[in-house]
mmCIF file of N, CA and C in Angstrom:
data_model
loop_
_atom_site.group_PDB
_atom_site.id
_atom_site.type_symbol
_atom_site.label_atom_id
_atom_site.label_comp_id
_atom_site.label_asym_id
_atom_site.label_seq_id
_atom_site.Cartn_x
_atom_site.Cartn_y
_atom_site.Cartn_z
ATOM 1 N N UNK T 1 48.737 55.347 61.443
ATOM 2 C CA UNK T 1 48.854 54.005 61.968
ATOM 3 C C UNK T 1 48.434 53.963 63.431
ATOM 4 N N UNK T 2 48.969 54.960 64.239
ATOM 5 C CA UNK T 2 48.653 55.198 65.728
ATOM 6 C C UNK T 2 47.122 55.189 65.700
ATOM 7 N N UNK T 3 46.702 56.478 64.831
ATOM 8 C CA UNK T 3 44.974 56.536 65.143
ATOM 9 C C UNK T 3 44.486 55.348 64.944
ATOM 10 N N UNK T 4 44.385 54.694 64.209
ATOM 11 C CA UNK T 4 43.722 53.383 63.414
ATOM 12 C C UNK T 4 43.871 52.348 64.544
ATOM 13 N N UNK T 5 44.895 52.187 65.537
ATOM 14 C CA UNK T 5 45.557 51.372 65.928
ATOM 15 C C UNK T 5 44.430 51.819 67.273
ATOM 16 N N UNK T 6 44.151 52.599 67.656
ATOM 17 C CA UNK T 6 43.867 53.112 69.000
ATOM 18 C C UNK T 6 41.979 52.725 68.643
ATOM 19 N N UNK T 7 41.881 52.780 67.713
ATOM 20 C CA UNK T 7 40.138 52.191 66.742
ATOM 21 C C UNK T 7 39.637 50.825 67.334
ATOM 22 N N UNK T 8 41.377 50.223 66.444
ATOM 23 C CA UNK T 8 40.704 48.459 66.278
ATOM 24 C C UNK T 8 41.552 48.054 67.378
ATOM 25 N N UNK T 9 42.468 48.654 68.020
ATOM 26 C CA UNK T 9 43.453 47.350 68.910
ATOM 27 C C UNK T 9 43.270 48.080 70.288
ATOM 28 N N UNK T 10 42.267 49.130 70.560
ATOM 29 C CA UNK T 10 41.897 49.973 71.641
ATOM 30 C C UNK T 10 43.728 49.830 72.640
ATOM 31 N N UNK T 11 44.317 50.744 71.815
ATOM 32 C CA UNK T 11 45.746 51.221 72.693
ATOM 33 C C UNK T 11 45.316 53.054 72.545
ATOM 34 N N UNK T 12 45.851 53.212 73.684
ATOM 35 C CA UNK T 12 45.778 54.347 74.270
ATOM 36 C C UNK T 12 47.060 54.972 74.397
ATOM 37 N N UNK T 13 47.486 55.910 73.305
ATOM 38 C CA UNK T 13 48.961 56.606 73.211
ATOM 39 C C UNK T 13 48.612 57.377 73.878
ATOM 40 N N UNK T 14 49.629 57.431 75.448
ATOM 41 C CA UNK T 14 50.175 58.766 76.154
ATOM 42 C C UNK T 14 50.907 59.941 75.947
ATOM 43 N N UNK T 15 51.186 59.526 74.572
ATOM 44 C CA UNK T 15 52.500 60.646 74.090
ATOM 45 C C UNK T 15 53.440 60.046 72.900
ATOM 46 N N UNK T 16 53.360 61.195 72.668
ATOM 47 C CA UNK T 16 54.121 60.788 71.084
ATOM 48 C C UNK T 16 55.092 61.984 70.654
ATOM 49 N N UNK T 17 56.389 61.341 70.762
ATOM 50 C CA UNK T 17 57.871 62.063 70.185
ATOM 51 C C UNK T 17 58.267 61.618 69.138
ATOM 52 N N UNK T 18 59.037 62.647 68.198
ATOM 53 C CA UNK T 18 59.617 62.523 67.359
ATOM 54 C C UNK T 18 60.378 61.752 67.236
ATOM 55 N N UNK T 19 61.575 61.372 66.264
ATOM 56 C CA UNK T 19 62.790 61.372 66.179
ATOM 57 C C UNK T 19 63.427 61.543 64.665
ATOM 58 N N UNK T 20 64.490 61.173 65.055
ATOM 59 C CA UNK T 20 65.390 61.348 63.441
ATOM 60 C C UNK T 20 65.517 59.986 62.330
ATOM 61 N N UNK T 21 65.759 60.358 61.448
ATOM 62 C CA UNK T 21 65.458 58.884 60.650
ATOM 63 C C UNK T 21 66.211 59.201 59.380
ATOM 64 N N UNK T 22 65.673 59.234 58.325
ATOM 65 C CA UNK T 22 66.114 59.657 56.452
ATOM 66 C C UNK T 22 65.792 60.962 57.018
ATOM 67 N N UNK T 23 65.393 61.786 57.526
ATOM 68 C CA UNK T 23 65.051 62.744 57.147
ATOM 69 C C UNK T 23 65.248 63.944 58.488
ATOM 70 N N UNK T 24 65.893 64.743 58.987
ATOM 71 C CA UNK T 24 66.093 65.204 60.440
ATOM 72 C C UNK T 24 65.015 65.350 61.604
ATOM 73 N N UNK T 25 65.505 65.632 62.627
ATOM 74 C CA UNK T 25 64.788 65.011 63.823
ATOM 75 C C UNK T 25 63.812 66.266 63.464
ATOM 76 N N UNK T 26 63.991 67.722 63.218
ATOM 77 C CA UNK T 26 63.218 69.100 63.183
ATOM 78 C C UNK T 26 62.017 68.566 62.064
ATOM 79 N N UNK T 27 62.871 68.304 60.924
ATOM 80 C CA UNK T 27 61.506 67.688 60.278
ATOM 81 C C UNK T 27 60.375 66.908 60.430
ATOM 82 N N UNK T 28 60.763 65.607 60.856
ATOM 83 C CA UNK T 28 59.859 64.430 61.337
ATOM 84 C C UNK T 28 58.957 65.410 62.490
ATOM 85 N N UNK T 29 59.366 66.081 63.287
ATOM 86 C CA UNK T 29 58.475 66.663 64.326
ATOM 87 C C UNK T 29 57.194 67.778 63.576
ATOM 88 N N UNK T 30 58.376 68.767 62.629
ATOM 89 C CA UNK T 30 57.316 69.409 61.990
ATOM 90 C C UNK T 30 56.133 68.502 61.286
ATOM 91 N N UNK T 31 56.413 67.701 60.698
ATOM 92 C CA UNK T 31 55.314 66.527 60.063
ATOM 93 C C UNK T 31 54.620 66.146 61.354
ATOM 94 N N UNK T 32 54.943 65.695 61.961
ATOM 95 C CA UNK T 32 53.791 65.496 63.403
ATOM 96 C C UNK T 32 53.496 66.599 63.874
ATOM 97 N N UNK T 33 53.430 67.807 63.637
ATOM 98 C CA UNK T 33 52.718 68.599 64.496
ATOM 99 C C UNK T 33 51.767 69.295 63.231
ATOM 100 N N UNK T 34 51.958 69.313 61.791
ATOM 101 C CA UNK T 34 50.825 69.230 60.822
ATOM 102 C C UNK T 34 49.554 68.276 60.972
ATOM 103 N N UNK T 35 50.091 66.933 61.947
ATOM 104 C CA UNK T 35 48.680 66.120 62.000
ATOM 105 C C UNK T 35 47.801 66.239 63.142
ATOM 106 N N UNK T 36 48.337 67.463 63.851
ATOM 107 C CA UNK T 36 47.547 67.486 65.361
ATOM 108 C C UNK T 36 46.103 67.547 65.153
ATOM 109 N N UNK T 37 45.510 68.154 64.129
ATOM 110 C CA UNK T 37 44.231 68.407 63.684
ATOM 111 C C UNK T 37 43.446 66.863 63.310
ATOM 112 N N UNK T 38 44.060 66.613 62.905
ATOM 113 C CA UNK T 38 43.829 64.780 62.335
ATOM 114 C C UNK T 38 42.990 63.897 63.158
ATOM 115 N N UNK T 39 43.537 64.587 65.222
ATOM 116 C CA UNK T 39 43.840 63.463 66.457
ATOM 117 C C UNK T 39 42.355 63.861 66.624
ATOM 118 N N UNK T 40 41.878 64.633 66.765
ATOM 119 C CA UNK T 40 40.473 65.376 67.417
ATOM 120 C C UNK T 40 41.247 65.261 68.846
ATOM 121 N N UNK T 41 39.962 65.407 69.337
ATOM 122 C CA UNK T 41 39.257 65.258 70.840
ATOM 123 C C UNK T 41 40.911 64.769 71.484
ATOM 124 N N UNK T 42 41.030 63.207 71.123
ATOM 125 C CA UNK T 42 41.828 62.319 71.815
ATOM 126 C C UNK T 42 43.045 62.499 71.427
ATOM 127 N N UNK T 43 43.988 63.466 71.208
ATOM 128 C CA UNK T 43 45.167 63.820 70.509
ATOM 129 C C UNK T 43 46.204 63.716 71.632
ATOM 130 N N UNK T 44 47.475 62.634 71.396
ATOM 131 C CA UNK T 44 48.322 62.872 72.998
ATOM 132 C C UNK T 44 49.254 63.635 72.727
ATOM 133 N N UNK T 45 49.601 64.003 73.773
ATOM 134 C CA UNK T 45 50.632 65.230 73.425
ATOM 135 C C UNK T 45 51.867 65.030 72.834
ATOM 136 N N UNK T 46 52.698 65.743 71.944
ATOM 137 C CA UNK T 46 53.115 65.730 70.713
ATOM 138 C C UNK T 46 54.336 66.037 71.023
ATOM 139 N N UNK T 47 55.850 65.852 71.076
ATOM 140 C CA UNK T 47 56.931 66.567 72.021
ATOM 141 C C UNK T 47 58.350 65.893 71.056
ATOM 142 N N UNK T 48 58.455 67.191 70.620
ATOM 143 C CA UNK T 48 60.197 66.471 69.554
ATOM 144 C C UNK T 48 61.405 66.018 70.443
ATOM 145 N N UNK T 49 61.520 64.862 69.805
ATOM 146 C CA UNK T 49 62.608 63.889 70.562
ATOM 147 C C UNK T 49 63.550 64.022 69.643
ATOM 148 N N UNK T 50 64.418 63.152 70.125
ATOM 149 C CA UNK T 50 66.239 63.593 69.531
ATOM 150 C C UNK T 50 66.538 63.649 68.184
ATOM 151 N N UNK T 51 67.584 64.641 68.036
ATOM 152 C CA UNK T 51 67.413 64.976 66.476
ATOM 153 C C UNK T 51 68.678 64.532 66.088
ATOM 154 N N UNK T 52 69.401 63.508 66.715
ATOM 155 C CA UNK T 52 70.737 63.224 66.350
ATOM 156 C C UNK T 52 71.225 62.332 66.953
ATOM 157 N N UNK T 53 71.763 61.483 66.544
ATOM 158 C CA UNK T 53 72.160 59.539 67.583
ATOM 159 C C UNK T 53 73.382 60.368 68.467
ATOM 160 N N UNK T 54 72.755 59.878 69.899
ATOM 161 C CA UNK T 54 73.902 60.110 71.358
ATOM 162 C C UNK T 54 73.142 61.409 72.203
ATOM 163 N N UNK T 55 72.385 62.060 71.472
ATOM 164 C CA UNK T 55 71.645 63.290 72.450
ATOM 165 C C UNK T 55 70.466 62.802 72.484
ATOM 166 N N UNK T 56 69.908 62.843 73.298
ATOM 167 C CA UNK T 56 68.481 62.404 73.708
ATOM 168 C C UNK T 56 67.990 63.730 73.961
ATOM 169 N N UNK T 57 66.955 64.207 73.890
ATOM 170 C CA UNK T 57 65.605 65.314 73.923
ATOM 171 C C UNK T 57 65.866 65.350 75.600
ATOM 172 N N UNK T 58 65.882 66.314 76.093
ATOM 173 C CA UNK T 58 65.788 66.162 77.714
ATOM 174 C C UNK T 58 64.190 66.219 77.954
ATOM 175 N N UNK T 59 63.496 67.283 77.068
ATOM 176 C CA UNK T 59 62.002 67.548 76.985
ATOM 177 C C UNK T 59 61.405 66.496 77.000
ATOM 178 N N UNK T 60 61.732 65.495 76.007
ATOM 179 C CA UNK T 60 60.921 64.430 75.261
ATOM 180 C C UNK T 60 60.874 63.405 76.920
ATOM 181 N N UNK T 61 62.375 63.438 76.949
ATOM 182 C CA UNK T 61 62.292 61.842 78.062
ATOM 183 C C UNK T 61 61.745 62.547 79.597
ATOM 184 N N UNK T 62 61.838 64.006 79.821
ATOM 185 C CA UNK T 62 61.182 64.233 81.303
ATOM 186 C C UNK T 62 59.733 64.262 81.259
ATOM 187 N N UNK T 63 59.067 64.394 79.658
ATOM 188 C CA UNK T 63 57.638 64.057 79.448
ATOM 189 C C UNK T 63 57.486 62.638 79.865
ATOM 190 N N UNK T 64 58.049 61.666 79.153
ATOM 191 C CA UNK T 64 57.874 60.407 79.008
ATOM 192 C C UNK T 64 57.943 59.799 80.862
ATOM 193 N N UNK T 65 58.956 60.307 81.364
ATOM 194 C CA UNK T 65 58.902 59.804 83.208
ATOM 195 C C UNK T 65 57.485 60.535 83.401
ATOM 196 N N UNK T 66 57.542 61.549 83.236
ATOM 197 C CA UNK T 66 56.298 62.202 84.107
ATOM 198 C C UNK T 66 55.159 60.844 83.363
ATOM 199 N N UNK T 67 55.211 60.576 82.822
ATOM 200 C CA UNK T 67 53.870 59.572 81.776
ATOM 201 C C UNK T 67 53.908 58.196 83.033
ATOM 202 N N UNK T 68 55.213 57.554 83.010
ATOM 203 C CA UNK T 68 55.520 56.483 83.756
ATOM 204 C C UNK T 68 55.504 56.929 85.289
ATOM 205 N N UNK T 69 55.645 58.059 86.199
ATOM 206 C CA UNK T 69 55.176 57.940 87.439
ATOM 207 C C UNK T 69 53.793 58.481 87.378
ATOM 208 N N UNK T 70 53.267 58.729 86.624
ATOM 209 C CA UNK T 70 51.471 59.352 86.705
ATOM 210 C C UNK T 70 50.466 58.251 85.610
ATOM 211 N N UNK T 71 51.317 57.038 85.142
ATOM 212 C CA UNK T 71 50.682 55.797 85.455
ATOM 213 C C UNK T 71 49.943 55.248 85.712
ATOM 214 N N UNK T 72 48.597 54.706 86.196
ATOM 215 C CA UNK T 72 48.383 54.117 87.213
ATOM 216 C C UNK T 72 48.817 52.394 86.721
ATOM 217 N N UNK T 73 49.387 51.727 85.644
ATOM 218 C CA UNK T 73 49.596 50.785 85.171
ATOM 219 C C UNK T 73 50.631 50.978 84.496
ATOM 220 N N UNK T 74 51.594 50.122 84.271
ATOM 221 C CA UNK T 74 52.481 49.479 83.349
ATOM 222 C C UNK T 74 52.362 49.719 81.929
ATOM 223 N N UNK T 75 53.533 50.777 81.391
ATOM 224 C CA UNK T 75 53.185 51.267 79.533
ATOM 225 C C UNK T 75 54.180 50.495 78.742
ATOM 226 N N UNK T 76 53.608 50.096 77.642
ATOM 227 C CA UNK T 76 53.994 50.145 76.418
ATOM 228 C C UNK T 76 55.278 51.150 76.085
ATOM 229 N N UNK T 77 56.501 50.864 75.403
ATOM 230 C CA UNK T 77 57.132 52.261 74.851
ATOM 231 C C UNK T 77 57.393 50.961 73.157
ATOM 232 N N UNK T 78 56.580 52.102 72.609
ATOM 233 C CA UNK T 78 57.035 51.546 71.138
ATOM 234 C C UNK T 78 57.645 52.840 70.317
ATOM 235 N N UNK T 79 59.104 52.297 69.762
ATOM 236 C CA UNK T 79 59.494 52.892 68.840
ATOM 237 C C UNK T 79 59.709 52.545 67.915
ATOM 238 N N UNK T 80 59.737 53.611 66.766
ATOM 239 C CA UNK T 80 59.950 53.353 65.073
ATOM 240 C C UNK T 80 60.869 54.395 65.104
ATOM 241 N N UNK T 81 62.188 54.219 64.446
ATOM 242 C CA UNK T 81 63.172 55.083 64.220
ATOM 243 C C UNK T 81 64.530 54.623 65.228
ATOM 244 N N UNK T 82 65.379 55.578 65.566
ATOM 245 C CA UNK T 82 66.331 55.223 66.926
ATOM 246 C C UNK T 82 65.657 55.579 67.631
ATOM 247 N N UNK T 83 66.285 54.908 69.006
ATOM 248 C CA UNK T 83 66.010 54.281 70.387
ATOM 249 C C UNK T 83 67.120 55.869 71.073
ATOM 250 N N UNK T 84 67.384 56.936 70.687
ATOM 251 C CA UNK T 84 68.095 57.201 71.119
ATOM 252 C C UNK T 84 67.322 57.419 72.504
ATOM 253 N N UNK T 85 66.152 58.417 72.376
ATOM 254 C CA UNK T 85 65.198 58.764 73.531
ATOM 255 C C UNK T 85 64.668 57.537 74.526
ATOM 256 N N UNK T 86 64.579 56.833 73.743
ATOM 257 C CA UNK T 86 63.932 55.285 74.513
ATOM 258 C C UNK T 86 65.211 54.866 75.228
ATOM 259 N N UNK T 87 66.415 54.945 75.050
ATOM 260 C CA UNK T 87 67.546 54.105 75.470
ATOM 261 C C UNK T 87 67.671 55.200 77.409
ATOM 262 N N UNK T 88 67.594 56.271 76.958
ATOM 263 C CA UNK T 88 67.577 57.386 78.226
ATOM 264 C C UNK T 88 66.573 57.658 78.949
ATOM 265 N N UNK T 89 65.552 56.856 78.524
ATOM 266 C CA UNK T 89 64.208 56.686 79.649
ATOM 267 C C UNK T 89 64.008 55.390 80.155
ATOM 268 N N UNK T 90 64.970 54.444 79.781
ATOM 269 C CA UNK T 90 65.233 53.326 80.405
ATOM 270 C C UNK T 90 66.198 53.398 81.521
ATOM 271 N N UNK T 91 67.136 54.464 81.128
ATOM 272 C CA UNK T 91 67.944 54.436 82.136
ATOM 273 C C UNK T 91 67.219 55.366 83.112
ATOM 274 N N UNK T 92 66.876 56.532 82.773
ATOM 275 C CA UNK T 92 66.139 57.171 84.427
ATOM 276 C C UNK T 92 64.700 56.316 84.605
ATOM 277 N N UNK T 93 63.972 56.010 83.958
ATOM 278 C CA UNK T 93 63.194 55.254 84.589
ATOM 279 C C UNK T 93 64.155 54.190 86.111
ATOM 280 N N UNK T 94 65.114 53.752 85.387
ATOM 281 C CA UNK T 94 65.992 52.560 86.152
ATOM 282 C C UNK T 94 66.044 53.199 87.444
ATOM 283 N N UNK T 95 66.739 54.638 87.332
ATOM 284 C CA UNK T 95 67.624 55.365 88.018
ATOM 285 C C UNK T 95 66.500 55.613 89.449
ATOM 286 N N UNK T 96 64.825 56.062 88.561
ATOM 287 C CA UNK T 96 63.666 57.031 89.699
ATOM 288 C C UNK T 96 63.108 55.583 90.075
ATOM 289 N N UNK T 97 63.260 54.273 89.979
ATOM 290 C CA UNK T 97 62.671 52.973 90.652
ATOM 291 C C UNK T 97 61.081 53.013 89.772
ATOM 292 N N UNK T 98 61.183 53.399 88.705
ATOM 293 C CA UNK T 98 60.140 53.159 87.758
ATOM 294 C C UNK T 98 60.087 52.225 86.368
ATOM 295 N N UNK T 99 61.258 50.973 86.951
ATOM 296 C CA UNK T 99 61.433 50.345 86.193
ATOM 297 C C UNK T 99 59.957 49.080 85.848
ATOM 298 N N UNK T 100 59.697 48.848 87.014
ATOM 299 C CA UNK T 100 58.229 48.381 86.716
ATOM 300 C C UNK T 100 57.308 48.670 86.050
ATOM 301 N N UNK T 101 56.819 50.181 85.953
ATOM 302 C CA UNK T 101 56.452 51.074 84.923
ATOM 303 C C UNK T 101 56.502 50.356 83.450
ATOM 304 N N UNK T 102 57.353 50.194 83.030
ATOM 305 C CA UNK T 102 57.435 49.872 81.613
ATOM 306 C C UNK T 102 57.268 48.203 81.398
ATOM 307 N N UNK T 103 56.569 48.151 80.738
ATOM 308 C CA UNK T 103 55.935 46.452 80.396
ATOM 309 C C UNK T 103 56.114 45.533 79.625
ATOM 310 N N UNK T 104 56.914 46.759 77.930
ATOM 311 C CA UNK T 104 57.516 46.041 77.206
ATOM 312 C C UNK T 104 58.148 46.901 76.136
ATOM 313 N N UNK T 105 58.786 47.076 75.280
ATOM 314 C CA UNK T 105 59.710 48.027 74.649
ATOM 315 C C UNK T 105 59.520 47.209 72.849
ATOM 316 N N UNK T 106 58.642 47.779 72.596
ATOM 317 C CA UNK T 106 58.389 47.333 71.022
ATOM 318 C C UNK T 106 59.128 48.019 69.756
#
């Protein structure tokens, strides 16, 4: 859906984390890291996010700031699944004054 999406609606994924859903957070990641071959050339980097509602990935969300202060514009954060990771990069985004950074939360 991402690739296709980046084709016809020219969005540009900075990064792409896991999470947990029907099926555990270890899994869903292993399934995304079987499609790295898929991305070619333009593949964003790939980083397992939380595998359980209330812990957030520390990996996942210090990727995701580093994404929002090296920026040069205002991102997108779209998630499918829980918000656990998204809910803790809202708050340090809040926390590092990179709340501008983020543009809209889909």
């Amino acid at each position: 859906m991402v690739r296709n999406a980046t084709k016809t609606q020219k969005l540009n994924p900075l990064l792409i984390m896991s999470t947990f859903a029907n099926v555990s957070g270890e899994r869903t990641y292993q399934s995304l890291q079987r499609l790295e071959g898929f991305w070619g050339e333009a593949k964003p980097p790939i980083v397992q996010g939380a595998i359980e509602a209330q812990h957030a990935s520390k990996e996942a969300v210090d990727r995701a700031i580093e994404v929002l202060k090296n920026s040069p514009v205002s991102v997108s954060l779209v998630a499918l699944g829980a918000f656990t990771d998204v809910a803790e990069i809202v708050r340090m985004a809040k926390q590092q004054g990179l709340s501008d950074k983020i543009s809209e939360i889909v």
